[in-house]
PDB file of C-alpha atoms in Angstrom:
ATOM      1  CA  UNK A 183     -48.616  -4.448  34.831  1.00 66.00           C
ATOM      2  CA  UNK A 184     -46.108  -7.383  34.558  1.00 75.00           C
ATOM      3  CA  UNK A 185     -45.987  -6.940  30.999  1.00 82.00           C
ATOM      4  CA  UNK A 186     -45.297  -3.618  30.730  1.00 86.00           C
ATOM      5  CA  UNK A 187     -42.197  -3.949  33.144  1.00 90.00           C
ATOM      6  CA  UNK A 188     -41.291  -6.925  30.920  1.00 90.00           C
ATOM      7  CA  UNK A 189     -41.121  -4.750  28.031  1.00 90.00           C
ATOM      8  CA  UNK A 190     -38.954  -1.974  29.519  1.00 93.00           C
ATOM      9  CA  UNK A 191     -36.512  -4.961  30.537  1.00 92.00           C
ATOM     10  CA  UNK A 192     -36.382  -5.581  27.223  1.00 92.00           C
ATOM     11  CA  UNK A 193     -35.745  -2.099  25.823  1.00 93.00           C
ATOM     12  CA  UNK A 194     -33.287  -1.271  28.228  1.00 93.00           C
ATOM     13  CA  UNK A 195     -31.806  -4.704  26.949  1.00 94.00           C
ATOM     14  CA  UNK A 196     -31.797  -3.903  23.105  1.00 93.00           C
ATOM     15  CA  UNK A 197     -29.919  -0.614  24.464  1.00 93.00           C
ATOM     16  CA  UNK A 198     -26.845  -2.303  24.895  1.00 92.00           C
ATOM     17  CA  UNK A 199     -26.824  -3.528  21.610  1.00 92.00           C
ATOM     18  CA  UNK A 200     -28.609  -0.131  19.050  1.00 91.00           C
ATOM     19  CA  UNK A 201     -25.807   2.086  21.636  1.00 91.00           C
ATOM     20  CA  UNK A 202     -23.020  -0.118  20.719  1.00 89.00           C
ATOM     21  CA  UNK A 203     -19.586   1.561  19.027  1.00 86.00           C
ATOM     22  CA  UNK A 204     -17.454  -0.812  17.547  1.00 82.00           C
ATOM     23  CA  UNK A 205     -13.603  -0.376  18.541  1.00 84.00           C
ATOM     24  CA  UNK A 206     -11.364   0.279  15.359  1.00 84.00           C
ATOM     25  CA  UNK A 207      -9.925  -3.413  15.824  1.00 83.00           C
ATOM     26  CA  UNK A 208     -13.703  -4.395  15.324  1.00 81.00           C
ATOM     27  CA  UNK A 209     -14.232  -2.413  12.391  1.00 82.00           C
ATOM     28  CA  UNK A 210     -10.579  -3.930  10.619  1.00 85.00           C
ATOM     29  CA  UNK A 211     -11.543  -7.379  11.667  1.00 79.00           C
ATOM     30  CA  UNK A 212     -15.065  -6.636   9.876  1.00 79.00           C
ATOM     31  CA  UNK A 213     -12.765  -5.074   6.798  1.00 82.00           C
ATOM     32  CA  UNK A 214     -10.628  -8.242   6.472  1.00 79.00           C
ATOM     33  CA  UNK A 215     -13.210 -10.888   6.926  1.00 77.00           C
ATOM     34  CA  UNK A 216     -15.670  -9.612   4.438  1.00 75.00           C
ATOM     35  CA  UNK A 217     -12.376  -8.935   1.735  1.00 80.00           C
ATOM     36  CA  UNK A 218     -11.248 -12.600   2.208  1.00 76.00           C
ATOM     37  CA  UNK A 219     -14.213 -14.178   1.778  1.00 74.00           C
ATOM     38  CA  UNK A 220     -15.063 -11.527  -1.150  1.00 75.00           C
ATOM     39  CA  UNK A 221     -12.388 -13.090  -2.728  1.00 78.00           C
ATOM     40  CA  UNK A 222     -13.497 -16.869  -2.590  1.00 76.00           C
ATOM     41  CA  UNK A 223     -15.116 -18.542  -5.661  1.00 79.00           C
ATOM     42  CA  UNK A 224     -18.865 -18.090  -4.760  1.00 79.00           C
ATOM     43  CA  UNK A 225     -19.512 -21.180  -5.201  1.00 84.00           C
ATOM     44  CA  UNK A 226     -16.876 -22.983  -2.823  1.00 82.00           C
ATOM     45  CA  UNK A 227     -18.469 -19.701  -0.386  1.00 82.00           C
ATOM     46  CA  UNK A 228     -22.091 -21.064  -1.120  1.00 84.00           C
ATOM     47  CA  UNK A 229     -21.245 -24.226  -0.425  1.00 88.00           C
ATOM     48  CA  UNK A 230     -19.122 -23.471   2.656  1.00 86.00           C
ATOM     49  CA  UNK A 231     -22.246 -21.727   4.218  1.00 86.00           C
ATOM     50  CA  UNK A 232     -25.051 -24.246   3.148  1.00 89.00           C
ATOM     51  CA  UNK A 233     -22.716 -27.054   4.772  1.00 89.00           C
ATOM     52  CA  UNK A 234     -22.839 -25.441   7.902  1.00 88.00           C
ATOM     53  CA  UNK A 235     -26.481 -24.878   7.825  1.00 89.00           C
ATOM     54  CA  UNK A 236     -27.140 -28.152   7.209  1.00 90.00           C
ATOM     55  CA  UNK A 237     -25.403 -28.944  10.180  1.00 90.00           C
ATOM     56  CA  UNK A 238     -27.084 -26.661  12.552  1.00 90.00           C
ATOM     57  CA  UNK A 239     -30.745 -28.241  10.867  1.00 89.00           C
ATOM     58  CA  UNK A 240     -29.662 -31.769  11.129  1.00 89.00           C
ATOM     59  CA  UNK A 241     -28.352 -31.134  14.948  1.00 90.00           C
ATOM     60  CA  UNK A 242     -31.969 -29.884  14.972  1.00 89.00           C
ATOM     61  CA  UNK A 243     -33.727 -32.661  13.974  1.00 87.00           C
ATOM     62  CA  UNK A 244     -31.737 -34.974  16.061  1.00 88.00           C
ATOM     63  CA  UNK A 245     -32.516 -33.653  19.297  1.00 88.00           C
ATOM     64  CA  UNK A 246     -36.517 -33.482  18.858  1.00 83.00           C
ATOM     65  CA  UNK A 247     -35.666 -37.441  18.289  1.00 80.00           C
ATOM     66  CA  UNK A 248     -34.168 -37.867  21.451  1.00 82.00           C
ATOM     67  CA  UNK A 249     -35.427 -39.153  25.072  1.00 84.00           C
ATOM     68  CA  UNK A 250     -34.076 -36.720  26.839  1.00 83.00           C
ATOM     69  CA  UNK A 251     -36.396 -33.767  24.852  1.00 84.00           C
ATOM     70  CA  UNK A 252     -39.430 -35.836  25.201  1.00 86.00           C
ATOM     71  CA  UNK A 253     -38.517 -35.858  28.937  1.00 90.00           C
ATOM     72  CA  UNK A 254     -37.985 -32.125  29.056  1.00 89.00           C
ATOM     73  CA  UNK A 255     -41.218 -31.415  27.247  1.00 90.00           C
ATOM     74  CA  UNK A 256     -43.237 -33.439  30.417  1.00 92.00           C
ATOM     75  CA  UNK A 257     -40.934 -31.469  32.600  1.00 93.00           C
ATOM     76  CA  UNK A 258     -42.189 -28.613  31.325  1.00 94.00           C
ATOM     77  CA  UNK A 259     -45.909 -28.800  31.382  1.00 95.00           C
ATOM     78  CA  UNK A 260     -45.660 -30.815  34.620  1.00 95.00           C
ATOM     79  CA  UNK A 261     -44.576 -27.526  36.017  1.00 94.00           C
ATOM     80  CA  UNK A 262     -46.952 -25.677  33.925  1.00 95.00           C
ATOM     81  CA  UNK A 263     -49.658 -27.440  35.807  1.00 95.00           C
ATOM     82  CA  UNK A 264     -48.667 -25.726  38.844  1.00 94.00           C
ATOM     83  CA  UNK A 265     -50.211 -22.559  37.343  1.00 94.00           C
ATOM     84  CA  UNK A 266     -53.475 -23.646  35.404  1.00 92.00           C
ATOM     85  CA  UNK A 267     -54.849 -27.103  35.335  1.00 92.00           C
ATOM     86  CA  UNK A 268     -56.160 -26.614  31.655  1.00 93.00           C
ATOM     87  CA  UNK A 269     -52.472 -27.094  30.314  1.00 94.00           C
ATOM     88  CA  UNK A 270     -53.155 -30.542  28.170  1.00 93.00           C
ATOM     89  CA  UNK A 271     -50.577 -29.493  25.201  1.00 92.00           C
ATOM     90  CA  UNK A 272     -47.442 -27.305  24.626  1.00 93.00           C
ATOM     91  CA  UNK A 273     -49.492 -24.606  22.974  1.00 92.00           C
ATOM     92  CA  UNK A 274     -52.096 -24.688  25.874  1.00 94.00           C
ATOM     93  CA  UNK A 275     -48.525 -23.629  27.536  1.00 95.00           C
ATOM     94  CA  UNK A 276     -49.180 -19.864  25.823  1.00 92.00           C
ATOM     95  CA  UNK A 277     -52.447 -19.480  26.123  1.00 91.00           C
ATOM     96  CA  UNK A 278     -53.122 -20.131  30.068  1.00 93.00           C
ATOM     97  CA  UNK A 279     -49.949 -18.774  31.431  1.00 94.00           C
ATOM     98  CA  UNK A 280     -48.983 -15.211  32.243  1.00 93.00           C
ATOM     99  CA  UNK A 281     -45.654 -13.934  30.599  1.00 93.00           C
ATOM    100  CA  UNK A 282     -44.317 -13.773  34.162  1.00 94.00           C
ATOM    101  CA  UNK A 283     -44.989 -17.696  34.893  1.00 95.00           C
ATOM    102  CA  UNK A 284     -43.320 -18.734  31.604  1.00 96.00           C
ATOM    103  CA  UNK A 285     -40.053 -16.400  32.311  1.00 95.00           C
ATOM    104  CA  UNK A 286     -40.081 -17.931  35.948  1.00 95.00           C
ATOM    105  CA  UNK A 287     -40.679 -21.453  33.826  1.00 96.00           C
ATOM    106  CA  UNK A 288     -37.918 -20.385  31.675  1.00 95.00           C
ATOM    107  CA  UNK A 289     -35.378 -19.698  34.004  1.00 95.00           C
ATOM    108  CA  UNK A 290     -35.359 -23.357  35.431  1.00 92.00           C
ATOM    109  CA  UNK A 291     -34.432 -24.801  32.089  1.00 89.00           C
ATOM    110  CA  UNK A 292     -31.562 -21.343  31.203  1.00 93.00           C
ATOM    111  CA  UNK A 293     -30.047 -22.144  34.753  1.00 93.00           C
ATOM    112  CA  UNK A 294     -30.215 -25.959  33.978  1.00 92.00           C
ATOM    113  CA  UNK A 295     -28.254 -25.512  30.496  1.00 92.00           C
ATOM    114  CA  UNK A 296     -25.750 -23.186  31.933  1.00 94.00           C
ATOM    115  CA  UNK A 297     -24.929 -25.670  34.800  1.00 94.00           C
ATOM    116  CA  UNK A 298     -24.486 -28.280  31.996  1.00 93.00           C
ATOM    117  CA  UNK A 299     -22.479 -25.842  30.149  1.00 94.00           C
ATOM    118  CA  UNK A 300     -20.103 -24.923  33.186  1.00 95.00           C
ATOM    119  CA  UNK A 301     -19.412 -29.057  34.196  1.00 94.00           C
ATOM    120  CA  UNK A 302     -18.979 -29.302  30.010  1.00 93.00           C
ATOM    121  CA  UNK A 303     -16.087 -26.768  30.081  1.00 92.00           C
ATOM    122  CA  UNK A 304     -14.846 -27.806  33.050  1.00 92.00           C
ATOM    123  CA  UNK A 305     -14.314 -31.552  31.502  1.00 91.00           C
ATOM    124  CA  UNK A 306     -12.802 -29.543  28.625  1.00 91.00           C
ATOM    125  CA  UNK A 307      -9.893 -28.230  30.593  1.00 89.00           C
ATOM    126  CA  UNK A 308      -9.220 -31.474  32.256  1.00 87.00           C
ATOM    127  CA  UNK A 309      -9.354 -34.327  29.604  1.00 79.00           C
ATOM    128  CA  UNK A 310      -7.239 -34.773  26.630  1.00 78.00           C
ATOM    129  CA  UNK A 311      -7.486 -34.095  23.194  1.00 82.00           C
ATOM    130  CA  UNK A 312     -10.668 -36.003  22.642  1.00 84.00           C
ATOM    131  CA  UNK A 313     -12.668 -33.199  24.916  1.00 85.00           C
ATOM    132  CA  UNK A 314     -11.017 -30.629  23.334  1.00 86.00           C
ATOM    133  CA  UNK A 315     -12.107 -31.977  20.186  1.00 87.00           C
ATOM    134  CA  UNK A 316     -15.600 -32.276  20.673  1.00 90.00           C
ATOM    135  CA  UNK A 317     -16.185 -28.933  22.504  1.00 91.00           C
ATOM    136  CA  UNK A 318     -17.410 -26.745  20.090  1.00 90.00           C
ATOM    137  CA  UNK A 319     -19.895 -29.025  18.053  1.00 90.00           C
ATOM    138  CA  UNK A 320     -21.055 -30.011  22.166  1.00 92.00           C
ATOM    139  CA  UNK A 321     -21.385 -26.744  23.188  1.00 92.00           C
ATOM    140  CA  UNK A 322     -23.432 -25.602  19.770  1.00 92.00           C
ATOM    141  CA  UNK A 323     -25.804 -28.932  20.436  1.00 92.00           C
ATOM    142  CA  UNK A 324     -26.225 -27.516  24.081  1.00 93.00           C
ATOM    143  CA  UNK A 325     -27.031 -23.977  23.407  1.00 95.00           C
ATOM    144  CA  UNK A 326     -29.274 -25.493  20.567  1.00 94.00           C
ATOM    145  CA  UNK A 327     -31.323 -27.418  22.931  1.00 93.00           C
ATOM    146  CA  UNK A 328     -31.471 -24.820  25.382  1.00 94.00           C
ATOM    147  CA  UNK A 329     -33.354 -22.661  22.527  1.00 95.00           C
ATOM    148  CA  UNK A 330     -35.565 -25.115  22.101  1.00 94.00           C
ATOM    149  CA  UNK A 331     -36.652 -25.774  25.490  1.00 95.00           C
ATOM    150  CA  UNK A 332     -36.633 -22.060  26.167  1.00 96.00           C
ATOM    151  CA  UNK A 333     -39.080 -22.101  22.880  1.00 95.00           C
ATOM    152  CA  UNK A 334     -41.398 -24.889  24.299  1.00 95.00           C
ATOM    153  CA  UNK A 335     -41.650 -23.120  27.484  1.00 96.00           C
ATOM    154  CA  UNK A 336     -43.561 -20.383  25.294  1.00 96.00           C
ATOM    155  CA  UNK A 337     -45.762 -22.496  23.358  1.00 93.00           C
ATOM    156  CA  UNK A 338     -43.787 -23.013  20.295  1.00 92.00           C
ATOM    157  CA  UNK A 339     -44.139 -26.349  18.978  1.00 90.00           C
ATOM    158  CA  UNK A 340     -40.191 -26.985  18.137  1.00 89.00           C
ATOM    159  CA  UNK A 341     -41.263 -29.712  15.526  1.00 85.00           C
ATOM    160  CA  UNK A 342     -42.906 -27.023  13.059  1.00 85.00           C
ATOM    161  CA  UNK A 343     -40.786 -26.260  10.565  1.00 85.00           C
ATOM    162  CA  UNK A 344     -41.182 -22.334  11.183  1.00 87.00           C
ATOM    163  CA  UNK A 345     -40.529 -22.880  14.627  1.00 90.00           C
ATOM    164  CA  UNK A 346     -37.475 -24.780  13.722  1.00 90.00           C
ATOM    165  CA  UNK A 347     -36.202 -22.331  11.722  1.00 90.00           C
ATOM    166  CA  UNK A 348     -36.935 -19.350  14.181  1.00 92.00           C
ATOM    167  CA  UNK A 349     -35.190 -21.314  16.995  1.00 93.00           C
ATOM    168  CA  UNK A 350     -31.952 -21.298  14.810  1.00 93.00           C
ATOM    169  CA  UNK A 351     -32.181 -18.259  13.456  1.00 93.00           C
ATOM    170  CA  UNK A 352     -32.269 -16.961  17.295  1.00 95.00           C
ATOM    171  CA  UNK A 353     -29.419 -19.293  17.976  1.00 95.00           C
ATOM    172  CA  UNK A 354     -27.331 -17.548  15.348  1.00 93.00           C
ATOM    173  CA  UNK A 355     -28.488 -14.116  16.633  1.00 94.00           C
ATOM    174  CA  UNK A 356     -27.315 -14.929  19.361  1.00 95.00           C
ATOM    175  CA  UNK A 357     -23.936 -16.231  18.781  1.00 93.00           C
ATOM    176  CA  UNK A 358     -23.361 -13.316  16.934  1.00 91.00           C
ATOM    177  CA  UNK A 359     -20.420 -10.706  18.017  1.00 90.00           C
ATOM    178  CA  UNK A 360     -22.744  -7.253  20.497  1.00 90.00           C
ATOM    179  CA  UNK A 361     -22.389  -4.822  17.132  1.00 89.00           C
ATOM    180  CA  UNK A 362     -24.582  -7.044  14.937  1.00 89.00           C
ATOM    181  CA  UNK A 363     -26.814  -8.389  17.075  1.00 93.00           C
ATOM    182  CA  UNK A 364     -29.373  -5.400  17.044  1.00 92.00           C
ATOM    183  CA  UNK A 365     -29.459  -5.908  13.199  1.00 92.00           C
ATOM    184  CA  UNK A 366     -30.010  -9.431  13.930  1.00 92.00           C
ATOM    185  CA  UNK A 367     -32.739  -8.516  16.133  1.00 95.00           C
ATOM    186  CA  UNK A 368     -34.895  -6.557  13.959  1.00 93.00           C
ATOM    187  CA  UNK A 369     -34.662  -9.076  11.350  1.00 91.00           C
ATOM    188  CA  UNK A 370     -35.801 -11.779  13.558  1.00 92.00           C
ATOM    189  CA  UNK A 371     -38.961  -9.295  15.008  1.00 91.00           C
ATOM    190  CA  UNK A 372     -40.071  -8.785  11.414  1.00 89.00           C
ATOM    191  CA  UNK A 373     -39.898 -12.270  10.565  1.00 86.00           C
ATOM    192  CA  UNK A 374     -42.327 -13.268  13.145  1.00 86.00           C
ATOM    193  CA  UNK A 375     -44.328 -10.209  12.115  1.00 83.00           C
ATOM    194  CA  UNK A 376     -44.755 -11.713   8.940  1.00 79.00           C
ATOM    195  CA  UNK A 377     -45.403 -15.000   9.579  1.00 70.00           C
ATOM    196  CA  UNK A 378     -48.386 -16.350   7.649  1.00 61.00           C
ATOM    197  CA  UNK A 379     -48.563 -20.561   8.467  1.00 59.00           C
ATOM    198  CA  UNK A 380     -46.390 -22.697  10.779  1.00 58.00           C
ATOM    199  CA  UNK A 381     -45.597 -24.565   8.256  1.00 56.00           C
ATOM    200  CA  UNK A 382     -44.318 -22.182   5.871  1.00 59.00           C
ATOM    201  CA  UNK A 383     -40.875 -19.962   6.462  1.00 60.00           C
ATOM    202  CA  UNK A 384     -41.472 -16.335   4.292  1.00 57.00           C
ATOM    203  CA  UNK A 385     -37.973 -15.214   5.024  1.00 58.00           C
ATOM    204  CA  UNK A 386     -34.742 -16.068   4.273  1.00 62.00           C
ATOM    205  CA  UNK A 387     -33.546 -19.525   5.081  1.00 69.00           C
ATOM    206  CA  UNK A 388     -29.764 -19.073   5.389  1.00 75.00           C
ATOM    207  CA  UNK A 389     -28.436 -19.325   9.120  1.00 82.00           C
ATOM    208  CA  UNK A 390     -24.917 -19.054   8.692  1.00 82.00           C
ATOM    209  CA  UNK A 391     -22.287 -16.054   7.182  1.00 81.00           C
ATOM    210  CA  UNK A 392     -18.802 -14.668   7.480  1.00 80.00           C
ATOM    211  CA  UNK A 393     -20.002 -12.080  10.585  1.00 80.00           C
ATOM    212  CA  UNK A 394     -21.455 -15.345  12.330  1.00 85.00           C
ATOM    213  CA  UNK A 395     -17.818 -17.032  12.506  1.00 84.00           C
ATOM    214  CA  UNK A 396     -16.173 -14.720  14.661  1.00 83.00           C
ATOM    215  CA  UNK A 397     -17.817 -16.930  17.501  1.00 85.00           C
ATOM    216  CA  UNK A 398     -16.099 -20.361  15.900  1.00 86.00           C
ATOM    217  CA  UNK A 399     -12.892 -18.136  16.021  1.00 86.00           C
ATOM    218  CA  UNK A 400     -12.887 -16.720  19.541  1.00 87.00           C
ATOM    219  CA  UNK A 401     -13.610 -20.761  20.371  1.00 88.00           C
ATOM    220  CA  UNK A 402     -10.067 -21.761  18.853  1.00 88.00           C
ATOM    221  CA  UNK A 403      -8.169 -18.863  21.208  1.00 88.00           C
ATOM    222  CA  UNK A 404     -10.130 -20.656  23.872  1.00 89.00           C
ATOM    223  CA  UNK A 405      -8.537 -23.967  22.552  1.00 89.00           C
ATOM    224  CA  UNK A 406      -4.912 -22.742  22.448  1.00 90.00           C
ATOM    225  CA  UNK A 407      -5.639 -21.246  26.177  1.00 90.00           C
ATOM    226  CA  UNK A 408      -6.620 -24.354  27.463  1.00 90.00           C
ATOM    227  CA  UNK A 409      -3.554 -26.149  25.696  1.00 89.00           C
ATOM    228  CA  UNK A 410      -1.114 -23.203  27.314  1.00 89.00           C
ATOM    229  CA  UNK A 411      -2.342 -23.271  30.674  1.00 88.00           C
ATOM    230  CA  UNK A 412      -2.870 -27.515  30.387  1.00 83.00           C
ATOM    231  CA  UNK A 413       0.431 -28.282  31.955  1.00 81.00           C
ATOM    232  CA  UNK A 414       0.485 -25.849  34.846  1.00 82.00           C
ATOM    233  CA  UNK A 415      -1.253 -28.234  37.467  1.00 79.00           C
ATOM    234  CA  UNK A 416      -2.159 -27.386  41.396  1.00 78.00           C
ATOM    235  CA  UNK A 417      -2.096 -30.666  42.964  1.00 76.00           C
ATOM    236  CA  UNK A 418      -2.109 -32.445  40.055  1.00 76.00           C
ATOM    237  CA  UNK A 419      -5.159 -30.574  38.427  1.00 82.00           C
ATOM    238  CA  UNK A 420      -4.843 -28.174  35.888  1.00 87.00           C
ATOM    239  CA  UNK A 421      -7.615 -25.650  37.405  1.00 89.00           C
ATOM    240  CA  UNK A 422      -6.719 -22.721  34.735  1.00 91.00           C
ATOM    241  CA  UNK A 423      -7.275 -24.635  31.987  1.00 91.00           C
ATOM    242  CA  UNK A 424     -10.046 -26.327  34.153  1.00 91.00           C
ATOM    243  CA  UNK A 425     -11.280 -22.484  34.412  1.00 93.00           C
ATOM    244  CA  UNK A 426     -11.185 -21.040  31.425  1.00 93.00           C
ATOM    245  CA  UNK A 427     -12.920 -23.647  30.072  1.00 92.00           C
ATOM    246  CA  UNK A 428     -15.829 -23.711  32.432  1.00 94.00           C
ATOM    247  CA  UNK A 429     -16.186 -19.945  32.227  1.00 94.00           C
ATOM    248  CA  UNK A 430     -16.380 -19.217  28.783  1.00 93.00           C
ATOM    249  CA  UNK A 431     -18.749 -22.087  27.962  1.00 94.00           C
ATOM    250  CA  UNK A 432     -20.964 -20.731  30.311  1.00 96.00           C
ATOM    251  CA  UNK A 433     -20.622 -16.799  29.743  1.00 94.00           C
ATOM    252  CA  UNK A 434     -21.818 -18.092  25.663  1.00 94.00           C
ATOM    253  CA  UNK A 435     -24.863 -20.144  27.261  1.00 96.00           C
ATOM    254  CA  UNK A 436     -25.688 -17.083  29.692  1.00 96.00           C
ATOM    255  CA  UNK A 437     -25.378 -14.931  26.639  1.00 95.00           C
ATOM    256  CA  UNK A 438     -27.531 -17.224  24.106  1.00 96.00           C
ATOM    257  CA  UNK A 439     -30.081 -17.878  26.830  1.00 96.00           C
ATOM    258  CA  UNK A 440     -30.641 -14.630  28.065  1.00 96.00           C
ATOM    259  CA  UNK A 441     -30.896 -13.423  23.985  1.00 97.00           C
ATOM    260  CA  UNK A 442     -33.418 -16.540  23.466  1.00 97.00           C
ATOM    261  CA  UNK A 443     -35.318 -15.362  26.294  1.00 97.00           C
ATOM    262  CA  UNK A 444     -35.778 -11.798  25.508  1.00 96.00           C
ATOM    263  CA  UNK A 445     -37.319 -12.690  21.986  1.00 97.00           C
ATOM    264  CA  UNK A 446     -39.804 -15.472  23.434  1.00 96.00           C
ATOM    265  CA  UNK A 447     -40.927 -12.528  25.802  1.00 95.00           C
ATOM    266  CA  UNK A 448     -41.584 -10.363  23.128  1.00 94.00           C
ATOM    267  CA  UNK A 449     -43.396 -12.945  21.137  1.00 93.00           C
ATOM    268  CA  UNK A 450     -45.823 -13.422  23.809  1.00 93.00           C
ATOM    269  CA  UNK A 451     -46.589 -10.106  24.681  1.00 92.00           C
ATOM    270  CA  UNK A 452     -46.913  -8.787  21.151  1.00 89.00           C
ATOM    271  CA  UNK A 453     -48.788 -12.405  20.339  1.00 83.00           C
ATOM    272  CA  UNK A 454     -51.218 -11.037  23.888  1.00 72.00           C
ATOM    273  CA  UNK A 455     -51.799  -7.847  22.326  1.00 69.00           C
ATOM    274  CA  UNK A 456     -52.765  -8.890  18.873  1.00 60.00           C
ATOM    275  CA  UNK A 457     -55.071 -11.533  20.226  1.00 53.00           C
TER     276      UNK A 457
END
């Protein structure tokens, strides 16, 4: 059965991440991080953290307010339709369709965000300080949305506030450096286990936390790349910069995607089997 092959996708998946050894410059970086940040007042920490969160909700909330979702929501039961005429809502979305329909739905709207992603780093390397600037709260938005519409694709009303939360608590999964994301992973599986109301989270509501920021870290040694390479032009373009930028913004979609994508698949085959 589809499912079944699914599922041993996905385990030989999680492999990569249970298997994983991290190198001693791993563990130090681990060591020093968790020291300095030890040492902060906890409240300046607190607040630090709940700042950032409030971010990553608010950046939420403003893109289920925008055109451009409502149009991606038609988008996706238009094609949704093409499968089972009974599809009315987004939840009819889980309910009619095979896990193999919504992956193939999926895909459209993962290879959609990582185009956007590539042409978005791309611009980085090119323009001036004011792309530069604006990269990293761009590319979070974008790998925020593509969550979402990933989500939808599944049935998951993104408006709930459980499903809000679960959609950012996979986004900081999967932003998070390979030797904690099979952590993250079980944490997120037994959150879903557990829930009890869509309107009601059971778990822990903090996103954010020292092991998260490597990602906002390896970001700036993107930045002073870019800046390095910005000057060294080939007919008057500066296609290294131009390249970096445009691969790593898409190697962190590919990577947030394909981790998005994995849990929505195990939702609905687990959500199949209990129903």
């Amino acid at each position: 059965m589809a499912d079944d092959r699914i599922r041993r996708e996905l385990e030989i998946w999680l492999q990569q991440f249970r298997q994983y050894q991290p190198n001693d410059f791993e563990n130090m970086y681990d060591q020093w991080m968790h020291q300095n940040f030890q040492n902060l007042d906890p409240g300046v920490r607190n607040k630090f953290f709940s700042k950032l969160d409030a971010w990553f909700f608010h950046t939420h909330a403003f893109l289920q307010g925008t055109s451009y979702q409502y149009e991606a929501r038609a988008r996706i039961l238009t094609a949704g339709r093409i499968f089972s005429s009974n599809i009315h809502h987004i939840q009819d979305m889980e309910k009619e369709l095979t896990t193999d329909q919504l992956t193939y739905i999926a895909e459209q709207q993962m290879a959609r965000g990582r185009l956007y992603s590539f042409a978005q780093g791309g611009l980085t390397g090119a323009g001036g300080w004011l792309f530069l600037g604006v990269d990293y709260p761009m590319m979070m938005l974008m790998n925020i949305r593509a969550i979402q519409l990933i989500g939808l694709t599944f049935g998951h009303e993104m408006n709930h506030p459980y499903e809000m939360m679960i959609s950012l608590k996979v986004f900081h999964a999967a932003t998070l450096p390979k030797r904690l994301k099979a952590q993250a992973w079980e944490d997120l599986i037994q959150e879903v286990e557990k829930k009890e109301h869509n309107f009601i989270v059971a778990g822990d509501d903090r996103l954010t936390d020292e092991g998260w920021l490597e990602q906002p870290l390896k970001h700036c040694f993107k930045s002073l790349f870019i800046l390095m390479f910005r000057k060294k032009l080939v007919q008057g373009l500066p296609f290294i910069s131009i390249a970096i930028g445009a691969y790593s913004n898409y190697h962190l979609t590919k990577r947030v995607t394909e981790f998005a994508m994995k849990f929505y698949q195990y939702r609905h085959i687990t959500s199949e089997e209990g129903g």
